[in-house]
Amino acid sequence: MNNNTTNPNTLSRSAASSMAQVALFAALMAVLGLIPKIDLPMGVPITAQSLGVMLAGVLLGPKRGFQAMALFLLAVAAGLPLLSGGRGGIGVFVAPSAGYLLGYAPAALIAGLIMRAMPQRSPALIGLGAFVAALIGGLVALHAMGVAGLMLLAHMSLKQAVLTTLAFVPGDLIKCVLCAVITHTVARGLPDWQFGGRRA
């Protein structure tokens, strides 16, 4: 009998690591949700959770970043109060901010794809790449989904929706910088980390 036969039901170390990272970043989103939100009159609050979206794409890559955000949103839909302000349940997906929430997973995917394509020869370049990835995925793409949600659910015109989302841009630019700083720190401390899910 061959004792070296691989058991197809055995979870590989790589798969287990990927699952742990996905769960970890879903949990990070929940932690960021503990930071108090700032309510605005148009029904879309300012929260810290978009930083988690940026970091998921940049650090995990498109596939695992998407999975982490999808897992988080699934938990929210199940009724767990994981959004800022203790919100949760199906109702949040029909509120004016629903476009932003539904944009979490695609934004992380886009940020991951951008990060994967950026040069990663030094921590400085990695930090710069993280800023660009966060800007395109976590700001531009996420806000595009947010604008679509405001038009559909809050019945705003395109101009009104764009003007509304512009209120969030300064804060999200700061989050892009934070994402770059955190990523630069990770690059210095963990030089073997495969940013954007890039394979060695």
Short mmCIF file of N, CA, C and O in Angstrom, two decimals, residues 68-144:
data_model
loop_
_atom_site.label_atom_id
_atom_site.label_comp_id
_atom_site.label_asym_id
_atom_site.label_seq_id
_atom_site.Cartn_x
_atom_site.Cartn_y
_atom_site.Cartn_z
N ALA A 68 -13.24 38.21 0.44
CA ALA A 68 -13.33 38.78 1.79
C ALA A 68 -14.49 39.75 1.90
O ALA A 68 -15.25 39.73 2.88
N MET A 69 -14.65 40.61 0.88
CA MET A 69 -15.75 41.57 0.90
C MET A 69 -17.09 40.87 0.73
O MET A 69 -18.09 41.25 1.36
N ALA A 70 -17.14 39.85 -0.11
CA ALA A 70 -18.38 39.10 -0.30
C ALA A 70 -18.78 38.40 1.00
O ALA A 70 -19.97 38.37 1.37
N LEU A 71 -17.80 37.84 1.71
CA LEU A 71 -18.08 37.19 2.99
C LEU A 71 -18.61 38.19 4.00
O LEU A 71 -19.58 37.91 4.74
N PHE A 72 -18.01 39.36 4.04
CA PHE A 72 -18.46 40.40 4.96
C PHE A 72 -19.89 40.82 4.65
O PHE A 72 -20.74 40.92 5.56
N LEU A 73 -20.19 41.05 3.38
CA LEU A 73 -21.54 41.47 3.00
C LEU A 73 -22.57 40.37 3.24
O LEU A 73 -23.73 40.66 3.57
N LEU A 74 -22.15 39.12 3.08
CA LEU A 74 -23.05 38.01 3.38
C LEU A 74 -23.42 38.00 4.86
O LEU A 74 -24.58 37.78 5.23
N ALA A 75 -22.42 38.27 5.71
CA ALA A 75 -22.68 38.34 7.15
C ALA A 75 -23.62 39.50 7.48
O ALA A 75 -24.51 39.38 8.33
N VAL A 76 -23.43 40.63 6.80
CA VAL A 76 -24.31 41.79 7.00
C VAL A 76 -25.73 41.44 6.57
O VAL A 76 -26.70 41.74 7.28
N ALA A 77 -25.85 40.81 5.40
CA ALA A 77 -27.18 40.44 4.89
C ALA A 77 -27.88 39.46 5.82
O ALA A 77 -29.11 39.45 5.93
N ALA A 78 -27.09 38.64 6.52
CA ALA A 78 -27.66 37.67 7.46
C ALA A 78 -28.16 38.33 8.74
O ALA A 78 -28.77 37.66 9.58
N GLY A 79 -27.92 39.61 8.88
CA GLY A 79 -28.43 40.35 10.02
C GLY A 79 -27.41 40.77 11.05
O GLY A 79 -27.76 41.42 12.04
N LEU A 80 -26.13 40.40 10.85
CA LEU A 80 -25.11 40.80 11.82
C LEU A 80 -24.87 42.31 11.73
O LEU A 80 -24.69 42.85 10.62
N PRO A 81 -24.84 43.02 12.85
CA PRO A 81 -24.70 44.48 12.84
C PRO A 81 -23.24 44.91 12.68
O PRO A 81 -22.63 45.47 13.59
N LEU A 82 -22.68 44.67 11.50
CA LEU A 82 -21.24 44.86 11.28
C LEU A 82 -20.91 46.18 10.59
O LEU A 82 -19.74 46.54 10.51
N LEU A 83 -21.91 46.87 10.07
CA LEU A 83 -21.64 48.16 9.45
C LEU A 83 -21.56 49.24 10.52
O LEU A 83 -22.05 49.07 11.63
N SER A 84 -20.91 50.33 10.18
CA SER A 84 -20.78 51.44 11.14
C SER A 84 -22.15 51.84 11.67
O SER A 84 -23.12 51.91 10.92
N GLY A 85 -22.20 52.07 12.97
CA GLY A 85 -23.46 52.41 13.59
C GLY A 85 -24.28 51.20 13.98
O GLY A 85 -25.43 51.32 14.39
N GLY A 86 -23.69 50.00 13.86
CA GLY A 86 -24.40 48.79 14.24
C GLY A 86 -25.49 48.39 13.28
O GLY A 86 -26.47 47.73 13.66
N ARG A 87 -25.31 48.74 12.00
CA ARG A 87 -26.33 48.41 11.01
C ARG A 87 -26.09 47.02 10.41
O ARG A 87 -24.97 46.56 10.32
N GLY A 88 -27.16 46.41 9.98
CA GLY A 88 -27.07 45.11 9.34
C GLY A 88 -28.45 44.69 8.87
O GLY A 88 -29.45 45.36 9.12
N GLY A 89 -28.52 43.56 8.16
CA GLY A 89 -29.79 43.08 7.64
C GLY A 89 -30.01 43.46 6.19
O GLY A 89 -29.29 44.30 5.63
N ILE A 90 -31.01 42.87 5.59
CA ILE A 90 -31.30 43.10 4.17
C ILE A 90 -31.64 44.56 3.88
O ILE A 90 -31.37 45.07 2.80
N GLY A 91 -32.21 45.25 4.87
CA GLY A 91 -32.65 46.62 4.64
C GLY A 91 -31.55 47.57 4.20
O GLY A 91 -31.82 48.52 3.46
N VAL A 92 -30.31 47.30 4.62
CA VAL A 92 -29.23 48.23 4.25
C VAL A 92 -28.93 48.16 2.76
O VAL A 92 -28.31 49.08 2.21
N PHE A 93 -29.39 47.11 2.10
CA PHE A 93 -29.11 46.96 0.67
C PHE A 93 -30.17 47.63 -0.21
O PHE A 93 -30.11 47.53 -1.43
N VAL A 94 -31.13 48.27 0.42
CA VAL A 94 -32.10 49.07 -0.34
C VAL A 94 -32.09 50.52 0.15
O VAL A 94 -32.93 51.31 -0.25
N ALA A 95 -31.14 50.85 1.02
CA ALA A 95 -30.98 52.23 1.48
C ALA A 95 -30.19 53.02 0.44
O ALA A 95 -29.59 52.43 -0.48
N PRO A 96 -30.16 54.36 0.54
CA PRO A 96 -29.41 55.17 -0.43
C PRO A 96 -27.94 54.79 -0.55
O PRO A 96 -27.34 54.96 -1.61
N SER A 97 -27.35 54.26 0.53
CA SER A 97 -25.93 53.89 0.51
C SER A 97 -25.68 52.50 -0.07
O SER A 97 -24.52 52.05 -0.11
N ALA A 98 -26.71 51.82 -0.55
CA ALA A 98 -26.57 50.43 -1.01
C ALA A 98 -25.58 50.30 -2.15
O ALA A 98 -24.86 49.29 -2.25
N GLY A 99 -25.50 51.28 -3.02
CA GLY A 99 -24.57 51.20 -4.14
C GLY A 99 -23.13 51.11 -3.68
O GLY A 99 -22.32 50.36 -4.24
N TYR A 100 -22.81 51.85 -2.62
CA TYR A 100 -21.46 51.78 -2.07
C TYR A 100 -21.19 50.40 -1.47
O TYR A 100 -20.13 49.82 -1.67
N LEU A 101 -22.17 49.86 -0.73
CA LEU A 101 -22.00 48.54 -0.12
C LEU A 101 -21.80 47.46 -1.19
O LEU A 101 -20.90 46.63 -1.09
N LEU A 102 -22.65 47.48 -2.21
CA LEU A 102 -22.54 46.49 -3.27
C LEU A 102 -21.27 46.67 -4.09
O LEU A 102 -20.84 45.76 -4.79
N GLY A 103 -20.67 47.86 -3.98
CA GLY A 103 -19.42 48.10 -4.68
C GLY A 103 -18.18 47.62 -3.95
O GLY A 103 -17.09 47.61 -4.52
N TYR A 104 -18.33 47.18 -2.69
CA TYR A 104 -17.18 46.75 -1.91
C TYR A 104 -16.38 45.64 -2.61
O TYR A 104 -15.16 45.73 -2.76
N ALA A 105 -17.08 44.58 -2.99
CA ALA A 105 -16.38 43.44 -3.59
C ALA A 105 -15.76 43.78 -4.95
O ALA A 105 -14.58 43.49 -5.19
N PRO A 106 -16.52 44.40 -5.89
CA PRO A 106 -15.89 44.78 -7.16
C PRO A 106 -14.75 45.77 -6.99
O PRO A 106 -13.74 45.68 -7.71
N ALA A 107 -14.86 46.68 -6.03
CA ALA A 107 -13.79 47.66 -5.80
C ALA A 107 -12.52 46.97 -5.32
O ALA A 107 -11.41 47.31 -5.76
N ALA A 108 -12.67 45.99 -4.42
CA ALA A 108 -11.50 45.24 -3.95
C ALA A 108 -10.88 44.45 -5.09
O ALA A 108 -9.65 44.37 -5.20
N LEU A 109 -11.71 43.89 -5.94
CA LEU A 109 -11.20 43.14 -7.10
C LEU A 109 -10.39 44.05 -8.02
O LEU A 109 -9.28 43.70 -8.44
N ILE A 110 -10.93 45.23 -8.31
CA ILE A 110 -10.25 46.17 -9.21
C ILE A 110 -8.95 46.66 -8.58
O ILE A 110 -7.90 46.73 -9.24
N ALA A 111 -8.99 46.98 -7.28
CA ALA A 111 -7.77 47.42 -6.59
C ALA A 111 -6.71 46.33 -6.64
O ALA A 111 -5.51 46.60 -6.84
N GLY A 112 -7.14 45.08 -6.48
CA GLY A 112 -6.20 43.96 -6.54
C GLY A 112 -5.57 43.80 -7.91
O GLY A 112 -4.37 43.53 -8.03
N LEU A 113 -6.37 43.95 -8.95
CA LEU A 113 -5.86 43.83 -10.32
C LEU A 113 -4.84 44.94 -10.62
O LEU A 113 -3.80 44.69 -11.24
N ILE A 114 -5.16 46.16 -10.16
CA ILE A 114 -4.23 47.28 -10.38
C ILE A 114 -2.94 47.04 -9.62
O ILE A 114 -1.83 47.22 -10.15
N MET A 115 -3.05 46.62 -8.37
CA MET A 115 -1.87 46.40 -7.55
C MET A 115 -0.99 45.30 -8.14
O MET A 115 0.24 45.39 -8.12
N ARG A 116 -1.61 44.26 -8.66
CA ARG A 116 -0.86 43.15 -9.25
C ARG A 116 -0.03 43.63 -10.43
O ARG A 116 1.07 43.11 -10.69
N ALA A 117 -0.54 44.63 -11.16
CA ALA A 117 0.14 45.11 -12.36
C ALA A 117 1.22 46.15 -12.06
O ALA A 117 2.02 46.48 -12.93
N MET A 118 1.24 46.67 -10.83
CA MET A 118 2.19 47.73 -10.49
C MET A 118 3.57 47.17 -10.20
O MET A 118 3.70 46.03 -9.72
N PRO A 119 4.63 47.94 -10.48
CA PRO A 119 5.99 47.48 -10.14
C PRO A 119 6.16 47.32 -8.64
O PRO A 119 5.64 48.12 -7.86
N GLN A 120 6.87 46.27 -8.24
CA GLN A 120 7.02 45.96 -6.81
C GLN A 120 8.49 45.69 -6.46
O GLN A 120 8.81 44.81 -5.68
N ARG A 121 9.38 46.49 -7.01
CA ARG A 121 10.82 46.26 -6.84
C ARG A 121 11.34 46.80 -5.52
O ARG A 121 12.45 46.45 -5.12
N SER A 122 10.58 47.66 -4.85
CA SER A 122 11.04 48.24 -3.58
C SER A 122 9.82 48.63 -2.76
O SER A 122 8.72 48.80 -3.30
N PRO A 123 9.99 48.77 -1.43
CA PRO A 123 8.86 49.21 -0.60
C PRO A 123 8.26 50.54 -1.05
O PRO A 123 7.05 50.73 -0.97
N ALA A 124 9.10 51.45 -1.53
CA ALA A 124 8.60 52.75 -1.99
C ALA A 124 7.69 52.57 -3.20
O ALA A 124 6.61 53.19 -3.27
N LEU A 125 8.10 51.74 -4.16
CA LEU A 125 7.27 51.49 -5.34
C LEU A 125 5.99 50.76 -4.95
O LEU A 125 4.92 51.01 -5.52
N ILE A 126 6.10 49.85 -3.99
CA ILE A 126 4.92 49.12 -3.53
C ILE A 126 3.93 50.08 -2.88
O ILE A 126 2.72 50.00 -3.11
N GLY A 127 4.44 51.00 -2.07
CA GLY A 127 3.56 51.99 -1.45
C GLY A 127 2.89 52.88 -2.48
O GLY A 127 1.69 53.17 -2.38
N LEU A 128 3.64 53.30 -3.50
CA LEU A 128 3.08 54.12 -4.58
C LEU A 128 2.02 53.33 -5.34
O LEU A 128 0.95 53.85 -5.66
N GLY A 129 2.33 52.07 -5.63
CA GLY A 129 1.37 51.23 -6.33
C GLY A 129 0.09 51.05 -5.52
O GLY A 129 -1.01 51.03 -6.07
N ALA A 130 0.24 50.93 -4.19
CA ALA A 130 -0.93 50.78 -3.33
C ALA A 130 -1.80 52.03 -3.38
O ALA A 130 -3.03 51.94 -3.39
N PHE A 131 -1.17 53.21 -3.44
CA PHE A 131 -1.95 54.44 -3.54
C PHE A 131 -2.75 54.47 -4.83
O PHE A 131 -3.94 54.79 -4.84
N VAL A 132 -2.10 54.12 -5.94
CA VAL A 132 -2.78 54.12 -7.24
C VAL A 132 -3.91 53.10 -7.26
O VAL A 132 -5.03 53.38 -7.72
N ALA A 133 -3.64 51.91 -6.73
CA ALA A 133 -4.66 50.86 -6.71
C ALA A 133 -5.84 51.26 -5.84
O ALA A 133 -7.00 51.04 -6.20
N ALA A 134 -5.55 51.86 -4.68
CA ALA A 134 -6.63 52.31 -3.79
C ALA A 134 -7.43 53.43 -4.43
O ALA A 134 -8.65 53.49 -4.30
N LEU A 135 -6.74 54.31 -5.14
CA LEU A 135 -7.40 55.44 -5.79
C LEU A 135 -8.36 54.95 -6.88
O LEU A 135 -9.52 55.40 -6.94
N ILE A 136 -7.90 54.03 -7.71
CA ILE A 136 -8.73 53.56 -8.82
C ILE A 136 -9.82 52.60 -8.35
O ILE A 136 -10.99 52.72 -8.75
N GLY A 137 -9.42 51.65 -7.50
CA GLY A 137 -10.40 50.66 -7.05
C GLY A 137 -11.26 51.14 -5.91
O GLY A 137 -12.49 51.10 -5.97
N GLY A 138 -10.60 51.63 -4.84
CA GLY A 138 -11.32 51.97 -3.64
C GLY A 138 -11.97 53.33 -3.64
O GLY A 138 -12.78 53.63 -2.77
N LEU A 139 -11.63 54.17 -4.61
CA LEU A 139 -12.27 55.49 -4.69
C LEU A 139 -13.09 55.62 -5.97
O LEU A 139 -14.31 55.73 -5.92
N VAL A 140 -12.43 55.56 -7.14
CA VAL A 140 -13.15 55.79 -8.39
C VAL A 140 -14.22 54.72 -8.64
O VAL A 140 -15.40 55.04 -8.86
N ALA A 141 -13.83 53.45 -8.58
CA ALA A 141 -14.80 52.37 -8.86
C ALA A 141 -15.89 52.33 -7.80
O ALA A 141 -17.08 52.16 -8.12
N LEU A 142 -15.51 52.48 -6.54
CA LEU A 142 -16.50 52.42 -5.46
C LEU A 142 -17.49 53.57 -5.56
O LEU A 142 -18.69 53.39 -5.37
N HIS A 143 -16.98 54.76 -5.86
CA HIS A 143 -17.87 55.91 -5.99
C HIS A 143 -18.77 55.80 -7.22
O HIS A 143 -19.90 56.29 -7.20
N ALA A 144 -18.28 55.17 -8.27
CA ALA A 144 -19.13 54.96 -9.45
C ALA A 144 -20.34 54.09 -9.09
O ALA A 144 -21.48 54.37 -9.50
#
